Amino acid sequence: MKWKDLIATYVPQDEALDEPPLPAAEQDALLERTLQKAGLPGREAGRKRKLFFPRRLAGVCAAAVLLLFVFGASAAFLMDGRLLALWSGGDPSTVAAVQLGQSSENGGYTATLVEAAGDDNLAYFLIELQGPNGEALAQDLGFARVTVRMEDSVRMGWSCEQLPDDDLSDNRTSFLLAFDSSEKMSGRKLSITLEDLYRYRDEGEVLAAGGSWEFETAVQLSGVKRTFRPGGSLDQANGTLHLSKVTVTPVSVSVDLWRNPLPLLFAKDAPDYVFPEMCVELADGTLLTEEDRLSGGAGGEDASVTLRASYRRILDPDEVTAVILDGVRFELK
């Protein structure tokens, strides 16, 4: 399957925010209180980024146990079981996470931004939805529109899915919002808007609640990572891609490539990017393919190309030995 077949749920961000950023001292203070609202508006319009979010989440078990882990600089967070259930292996204590606890009410439905887990460029947000008393929230809900803004992000993408629910008779359910950005999100203002809640049934769509649920937050998800510069190149029909670096965190593998910018100077339109298919090889010989992904994305700007994939197991960056692009193996050492 090609990358272009996996981006149906991608949403581009093409709006800009105008106010200047906070002073550096205030930004530092913001990192220490990530549970509070931030005030860091953006300056540049976002550009398109492709993001796919496979609908295979129906096979994920929505565990209800809260587990306590320690991350980063001696900061303790509760990893909600619904997020933890995204991964079937690896060391959860290496995954950066932060509790948020921010709620928004509309039309009798309360949405709560519970927690986020991920890394500098990829975040999974757990959203819990509570409906009116006595109204069962079944496995048929979705928001008509989801919008995410972040200051200074050149390319971004996102997707939102309802998570499996082991009790379809109560008035609660949860959603997973995956957000991917070309720029690090630490300390930057994130604005999230959910609009128009629908029930999607065989007989058609039914509006459960119109209007919007809005959140403003900032997350600090920096943690364990390794950066490799393996070098090498990949020949494509529209030019040669050169491998710049590979970044591995417990939740993602990112590959940065570049190509000769000179032909772009004479082109009338933006370049037509063809994104390579990516696999990841582990030290024990395991090969992680598209079928093993939780989410992933690809984006291009001028002469640069970025691929990012997240898998259904937590990675040990020391155990990732190679990336394979269109069948060409690049060893990481």
CSV table of C-alpha atoms in Angstrom, one decimal:
chain,number,residue,atom,x,y,z
A,1,MET,CA,0.0,0.0,0.0
A,2,LYS,CA,1.3,3.5,-0.9
A,3,TRP,CA,1.5,6.4,1.4
A,4,LYS,CA,-1.1,8.3,-0.8
A,5,ASP,CA,-3.6,5.6,0.0
A,6,LEU,CA,-3.3,6.1,3.7
A,7,ILE,CA,-4.1,9.8,4.2
A,8,ALA,CA,-7.8,10.0,3.8
A,9,THR,CA,-8.2,11.5,7.3
A,10,TYR,CA,-5.5,14.1,6.9
A,11,VAL,CA,-6.6,17.7,7.7
A,12,PRO,CA,-4.3,20.6,6.6
A,13,GLN,CA,-3.9,23.6,8.8
A,14,ASP,CA,-3.8,26.8,6.7
A,15,GLU,CA,-4.5,29.5,9.2
A,16,ALA,CA,-2.2,32.0,11.1
A,17,LEU,CA,-2.2,33.6,14.5
A,18,ASP,CA,-0.8,37.1,14.7
A,19,GLU,CA,0.3,37.9,18.2
A,20,PRO,CA,4.0,37.9,19.2
A,21,PRO,CA,5.4,35.0,21.4
A,22,LEU,CA,6.1,35.3,25.1
A,23,PRO,CA,9.6,36.3,26.3
A,24,ALA,CA,12.1,33.4,26.8
A,25,ALA,CA,11.8,33.6,30.6
A,26,GLU,CA,8.1,33.1,30.5
A,27,GLN,CA,8.4,30.3,28.0
A,28,ASP,CA,10.8,28.5,30.5
A,29,ALA,CA,8.2,29.0,33.2
A,30,LEU,CA,5.6,27.6,31.0
A,31,LEU,CA,7.4,24.3,30.6
A,32,GLU,CA,7.2,23.8,34.4
A,33,ARG,CA,3.4,24.2,34.5
A,34,THR,CA,2.3,22.2,31.5
A,35,LEU,CA,-1.0,21.5,33.1
A,36,GLN,CA,-2.0,25.2,32.7
A,37,LYS,CA,-3.1,27.1,29.7
A,38,ALA,CA,-0.4,28.7,27.6
A,39,GLY,CA,-0.4,32.0,25.8
A,40,LEU,CA,2.0,31.5,22.9
A,41,PRO,CA,0.2,32.5,19.7
A,42,GLY,CA,1.7,31.7,16.3
A,43,ARG,CA,3.1,33.8,13.5
A,44,GLU,CA,3.1,31.8,10.3
A,45,ALA,CA,0.5,30.0,8.3
A,46,GLY,CA,0.7,26.2,8.4
A,47,ARG,CA,1.5,24.2,5.3
A,48,LYS,CA,0.1,20.9,4.4
A,49,ARG,CA,1.3,17.7,6.0
A,50,LYS,CA,-0.1,14.3,5.3
A,51,LEU,CA,-1.2,12.2,8.2
A,52,PHE,CA,-2.9,8.8,8.2
A,53,PHE,CA,-4.5,7.2,11.2
A,54,PRO,CA,-5.5,3.6,10.5
A,55,ARG,CA,-8.9,2.5,11.6
A,56,ARG,CA,-7.5,-0.7,13.0
A,57,LEU,CA,-8.0,0.7,16.5
A,58,ALA,CA,-11.0,-1.6,16.9
A,59,GLY,CA,-8.6,-4.3,17.9
A,60,VAL,CA,-7.1,-2.3,20.7
A,61,CYS,CA,-8.2,-3.3,24.2
A,62,ALA,CA,-9.4,-0.3,26.2
A,63,ALA,CA,-7.9,-1.2,29.6
A,64,ALA,CA,-9.3,0.7,32.6
A,65,VAL,CA,-6.3,0.5,35.0
A,66,LEU,CA,-4.3,3.6,35.9
A,67,LEU,CA,-0.6,2.9,36.1
A,68,LEU,CA,2.0,5.1,37.6
A,69,PHE,CA,5.3,5.7,35.8
A,70,VAL,CA,8.2,8.2,36.1
A,71,PHE,CA,9.4,10.2,33.1
A,72,GLY,CA,12.2,12.5,32.3
A,73,ALA,CA,13.5,14.9,35.0
A,74,SER,CA,11.9,13.1,38.0
A,75,ALA,CA,8.4,14.1,36.9
A,76,ALA,CA,5.6,11.6,37.8
A,77,PHE,CA,2.5,11.2,35.6
A,78,LEU,CA,-0.4,8.8,35.5
A,79,MET,CA,-0.5,6.9,32.2
A,80,ASP,CA,-4.2,6.3,31.6
A,81,GLY,CA,-4.9,2.7,30.7
A,82,ARG,CA,-6.7,3.8,27.5
A,83,LEU,CA,-3.5,5.3,26.2
A,84,LEU,CA,-1.3,2.6,27.5
A,85,ALA,CA,-3.4,0.0,25.7
A,86,LEU,CA,-2.2,1.5,22.3
A,87,TRP,CA,1.1,-0.4,22.8
A,88,SER,CA,1.4,-4.1,23.3
A,89,GLY,CA,5.1,-4.2,24.3
A,90,GLY,CA,8.2,-2.3,25.3
A,91,ASP,CA,8.9,-0.2,28.4
A,92,PRO,CA,6.0,2.3,29.2
A,93,SER,CA,8.3,4.2,31.6
A,94,THR,CA,10.2,5.6,28.7
A,95,VAL,CA,7.1,7.3,27.1
A,96,ALA,CA,6.7,11.0,28.0
A,97,ALA,CA,3.2,11.8,29.2
A,98,VAL,CA,1.4,14.6,30.9
A,99,GLN,CA,-2.1,14.9,32.5
A,100,LEU,CA,-4.2,17.8,31.3
A,101,GLY,CA,-7.7,17.6,32.8
A,102,GLN,CA,-9.3,20.4,30.8
A,103,SER,CA,-13.1,20.2,30.0
A,104,SER,CA,-15.5,21.9,27.6
A,105,GLU,CA,-19.3,21.6,27.7
A,106,ASN,CA,-21.7,22.0,24.8
A,107,GLY,CA,-25.2,20.8,24.2
A,108,GLY,CA,-25.3,18.6,27.3
A,109,TYR,CA,-22.1,16.8,26.4
A,110,THR,CA,-18.8,17.4,28.3
A,111,ALA,CA,-15.5,16.7,26.5
A,112,THR,CA,-12.4,16.4,28.7
A,113,LEU,CA,-8.9,16.6,27.4
A,114,VAL,CA,-7.6,13.9,29.8
A,115,GLU,CA,-3.9,13.3,29.0
A,116,ALA,CA,-1.3,13.4,26.2
A,117,ALA,CA,1.6,11.0,25.5
A,118,GLY,CA,4.2,11.0,22.8
A,119,ASP,CA,7.4,12.9,21.9
A,120,ASP,CA,8.5,16.3,20.6
A,121,ASN,CA,6.7,16.0,17.3
A,122,LEU,CA,3.9,13.5,17.9
A,123,ALA,CA,1.2,13.5,20.5
A,124,TYR,CA,-1.7,11.2,21.3
A,125,PHE,CA,-4.4,13.1,23.2
A,126,LEU,CA,-7.0,11.1,25.2
A,127,ILE,CA,-10.4,12.8,25.1
A,128,GLU,CA,-13.3,11.6,27.2
A,129,LEU,CA,-16.8,12.5,26.3
A,130,GLN,CA,-19.7,12.4,28.8
A,131,GLY,CA,-23.3,12.7,27.6
A,132,PRO,CA,-26.5,13.5,29.4
A,133,ASN,CA,-27.5,11.2,32.2
A,134,GLY,CA,-29.4,8.2,30.9
A,135,GLU,CA,-28.1,8.5,27.4
A,136,ALA,CA,-25.9,5.6,26.3
A,137,LEU,CA,-22.9,6.5,24.2
A,138,ALA,CA,-22.3,3.6,21.8
A,139,GLN,CA,-19.6,2.8,19.4
A,140,ASP,CA,-21.0,5.0,16.6
A,141,LEU,CA,-19.9,8.6,17.5
A,142,GLY,CA,-17.7,11.0,15.7
A,143,PHE,CA,-17.0,14.7,15.3
A,144,ALA,CA,-17.8,16.2,11.9
A,145,ARG,CA,-14.7,18.5,12.1
A,146,VAL,CA,-11.6,18.5,14.2
A,147,THR,CA,-9.1,21.4,14.0
A,148,VAL,CA,-5.7,21.8,15.7
A,149,ARG,CA,-3.5,24.9,15.6
A,150,MET,CA,0.0,25.3,16.8
A,151,GLU,CA,2.3,28.3,16.5
A,152,ASP,CA,5.2,28.2,14.1
A,153,SER,CA,4.3,24.7,12.8
A,154,VAL,CA,5.3,24.6,9.1
A,155,ARG,CA,3.6,21.2,8.5
A,156,MET,CA,1.1,19.4,10.6
A,157,GLY,CA,-1.6,16.8,10.5
A,158,TRP,CA,-4.1,15.1,12.7
A,159,SER,CA,-6.9,12.6,13.0
A,160,CYS,CA,-9.5,11.7,15.6
A,161,GLU,CA,-11.0,8.2,16.3
A,162,GLN,CA,-13.4,6.9,18.8
A,163,LEU,CA,-11.7,4.3,21.0
A,164,PRO,CA,-13.3,0.9,21.8
A,165,ASP,CA,-15.5,0.9,24.8
A,166,ASP,CA,-16.1,-2.1,27.0
A,167,ASP,CA,-19.4,-0.6,28.4
A,168,LEU,CA,-21.8,0.6,25.7
A,169,SER,CA,-24.6,1.2,28.1
A,170,ASP,CA,-23.2,4.1,30.1
A,171,ASN,CA,-23.0,7.8,29.1
A,172,ARG,CA,-19.2,7.9,28.6
A,173,THR,CA,-16.9,7.1,25.7
A,174,SER,CA,-13.4,8.2,24.7
A,175,PHE,CA,-11.6,9.4,21.6
A,176,LEU,CA,-7.9,9.4,20.5
A,177,LEU,CA,-6.6,12.5,18.7
A,178,ALA,CA,-3.3,12.0,17.0
A,179,PHE,CA,-1.4,15.2,16.2
A,180,ASP,CA,1.9,15.4,14.2
A,181,SER,CA,4.0,18.5,13.7
A,182,SER,CA,7.1,19.3,11.8
A,183,GLU,CA,8.2,21.6,14.6
A,184,LYS,CA,8.7,20.6,18.2
A,185,MET,CA,5.6,21.3,20.3
A,186,SER,CA,7.2,21.8,23.7
A,187,GLY,CA,5.8,24.9,25.3
A,188,ARG,CA,3.9,26.1,22.3
A,189,LYS,CA,0.2,26.9,22.4
A,190,LEU,CA,-2.1,24.3,21.0
A,191,SER,CA,-5.7,25.1,20.2
A,192,ILE,CA,-8.0,22.1,19.7
A,193,THR,CA,-11.6,22.5,18.4
A,194,LEU,CA,-14.1,19.6,18.1
A,195,GLU,CA,-17.3,20.5,16.1
A,196,ASP,CA,-20.7,18.8,15.6
A,197,LEU,CA,-21.0,15.4,17.3
A,198,TYR,CA,-22.8,12.9,15.1
A,199,ARG,CA,-24.0,9.3,15.5
A,200,TYR,CA,-23.1,7.3,12.4
A,201,ARG,CA,-25.6,4.5,11.9
A,202,ASP,CA,-26.7,2.2,9.0
A,203,GLU,CA,-29.8,4.3,8.5
A,204,GLY,CA,-27.6,7.5,8.2
A,205,GLU,CA,-26.0,10.3,10.2
A,206,VAL,CA,-27.8,11.8,13.2
A,207,LEU,CA,-26.7,15.0,14.8
A,208,ALA,CA,-26.3,14.4,18.6
A,209,ALA,CA,-25.1,17.9,19.5
A,210,GLY,CA,-24.2,20.8,17.3
A,211,GLY,CA,-21.6,23.5,18.2
A,212,SER,CA,-18.1,23.2,19.3
A,213,TRP,CA,-15.8,22.0,22.2
A,214,GLU,CA,-12.7,24.1,22.5
A,215,PHE,CA,-9.4,23.6,24.3
A,216,GLU,CA,-6.1,25.6,24.7
A,217,THR,CA,-3.1,23.8,26.2
A,218,ALA,CA,0.6,23.2,25.9
A,219,VAL,CA,2.4,20.0,26.3
A,220,GLN,CA,6.0,19.1,27.2
A,221,LEU,CA,6.7,15.6,25.8
A,222,SER,CA,10.5,15.6,25.4
A,223,GLY,CA,12.1,12.4,26.5
A,224,VAL,CA,14.3,9.6,25.4
A,225,LYS,CA,15.6,9.8,21.8
A,226,ARG,CA,18.5,8.9,19.6
A,227,THR,CA,19.6,10.7,16.4
A,228,PHE,CA,21.5,8.9,13.6
A,229,ARG,CA,23.1,10.2,10.4
A,230,PRO,CA,23.6,7.2,8.2
A,231,GLY,CA,24.0,9.0,4.9
A,232,GLY,CA,23.2,7.4,1.6
A,233,SER,CA,20.6,8.2,-1.1
A,234,LEU,CA,17.5,6.9,-2.7
A,235,ASP,CA,16.9,7.2,-6.4
A,236,GLN,CA,13.3,8.1,-7.5
A,237,ALA,CA,11.7,9.0,-10.8
A,238,ASN,CA,11.5,12.6,-9.9
A,239,GLY,CA,15.0,12.9,-8.5
A,240,THR,CA,17.4,11.6,-5.8
A,241,LEU,CA,16.6,11.8,-2.2
A,242,HIS,CA,19.5,12.0,0.2
A,243,LEU,CA,19.1,10.7,3.8
A,244,SER,CA,19.9,13.5,6.3
A,245,LYS,CA,19.0,12.0,9.7
A,246,VAL,CA,16.9,9.5,11.5
A,247,THR,CA,15.4,10.2,14.9
A,248,VAL,CA,14.1,7.4,17.1
A,249,THR,CA,12.0,7.8,20.2
A,250,PRO,CA,9.9,5.3,22.2
A,251,VAL,CA,6.9,6.2,20.1
A,252,SER,CA,8.1,7.1,16.6
A,253,VAL,CA,10.8,6.9,13.9
A,254,SER,CA,11.3,10.0,11.9
A,255,VAL,CA,13.4,10.1,8.7
A,256,ASP,CA,14.5,13.5,7.2
A,257,LEU,CA,15.6,13.5,3.5
A,258,TRP,CA,16.5,16.3,1.1
A,259,ARG,CA,16.9,16.6,-2.7
A,260,ASN,CA,18.7,19.0,-5.1
A,261,PRO,CA,16.8,22.3,-4.8
A,262,LEU,CA,18.0,23.8,-8.1
A,263,PRO,CA,15.2,22.3,-10.3
A,264,LEU,CA,12.7,23.7,-7.9
A,265,LEU,CA,13.9,27.3,-8.6
A,266,PHE,CA,12.6,27.0,-12.1
A,267,ALA,CA,9.4,25.1,-11.3
A,268,LYS,CA,6.1,27.0,-11.6
A,269,ASP,CA,4.3,24.8,-9.1
A,270,ALA,CA,5.2,23.2,-5.8
A,271,PRO,CA,7.1,19.9,-6.2
A,272,ASP,CA,5.1,16.7,-6.7
A,273,TYR,CA,6.4,14.6,-3.8
A,274,VAL,CA,6.5,10.8,-4.0
A,275,PHE,CA,7.0,9.6,-0.5
A,276,PRO,CA,9.0,6.3,0.0
A,277,GLU,CA,7.5,3.4,1.8
A,278,MET,CA,9.2,2.9,5.2
A,279,CYS,CA,9.9,-0.2,7.3
A,280,VAL,CA,12.0,-0.4,10.5
A,281,GLU,CA,14.3,-3.2,11.5
A,282,LEU,CA,15.0,-4.1,15.1
A,283,ALA,CA,18.1,-5.8,16.6
A,284,ASP,CA,16.3,-9.2,17.0
A,285,GLY,CA,15.5,-9.2,13.3
A,286,THR,CA,11.9,-8.0,13.7
A,287,LEU,CA,10.7,-6.0,10.7
A,288,LEU,CA,8.0,-3.3,11.5
A,289,THR,CA,5.9,-2.6,8.4
A,290,GLU,CA,2.8,-0.5,7.6
A,291,GLU,CA,0.7,-3.2,9.1
A,292,ASP,CA,2.3,-2.6,12.5
A,293,ARG,CA,1.7,1.1,12.6
A,294,LEU,CA,-0.5,3.0,15.0
A,295,SER,CA,-0.2,6.1,12.9
A,296,GLY,CA,2.2,7.8,10.5
A,297,GLY,CA,2.7,10.8,8.2
A,298,ALA,CA,4.7,12.2,5.4
A,299,GLY,CA,5.3,15.8,4.4
A,300,GLY,CA,7.4,17.9,2.1
A,301,GLU,CA,8.5,21.5,2.0
A,302,ASP,CA,10.7,22.9,-0.8
A,303,ALA,CA,13.6,20.4,-1.1
A,304,SER,CA,13.0,18.6,2.2
A,305,VAL,CA,10.9,15.4,2.9
A,306,THR,CA,10.0,14.0,6.3
A,307,LEU,CA,8.6,10.6,7.1
A,308,ARG,CA,7.3,9.7,10.5
A,309,ALA,CA,5.8,6.4,11.8
A,310,SER,CA,4.5,5.2,15.1
A,311,TYR,CA,4.2,1.5,15.9
A,312,ARG,CA,2.0,-0.6,18.1
A,313,ARG,CA,4.9,-1.4,20.4
A,314,ILE,CA,7.1,1.0,22.5
A,315,LEU,CA,10.5,1.2,20.9
A,316,ASP,CA,13.9,1.0,22.5
A,317,PRO,CA,16.0,3.5,20.4
A,318,ASP,CA,19.1,1.4,21.1
A,319,GLU,CA,17.4,-1.6,19.5
A,320,VAL,CA,16.4,0.1,16.2
A,321,THR,CA,19.1,-1.0,13.7
A,322,ALA,CA,18.0,0.1,10.3
A,323,VAL,CA,15.3,1.8,8.2
A,324,ILE,CA,14.2,0.5,4.9
A,325,LEU,CA,13.0,2.9,2.3
A,326,ASP,CA,11.4,1.5,-0.9
A,327,GLY,CA,13.4,-1.7,-0.2
A,328,VAL,CA,16.7,0.0,0.3
A,329,ARG,CA,18.3,-0.6,3.7
A,330,PHE,CA,20.0,2.1,5.7
A,331,GLU,CA,21.9,0.9,8.7
A,332,LEU,CA,21.7,3.0,11.9
A,333,LYS,CA,25.0,3.1,13.9
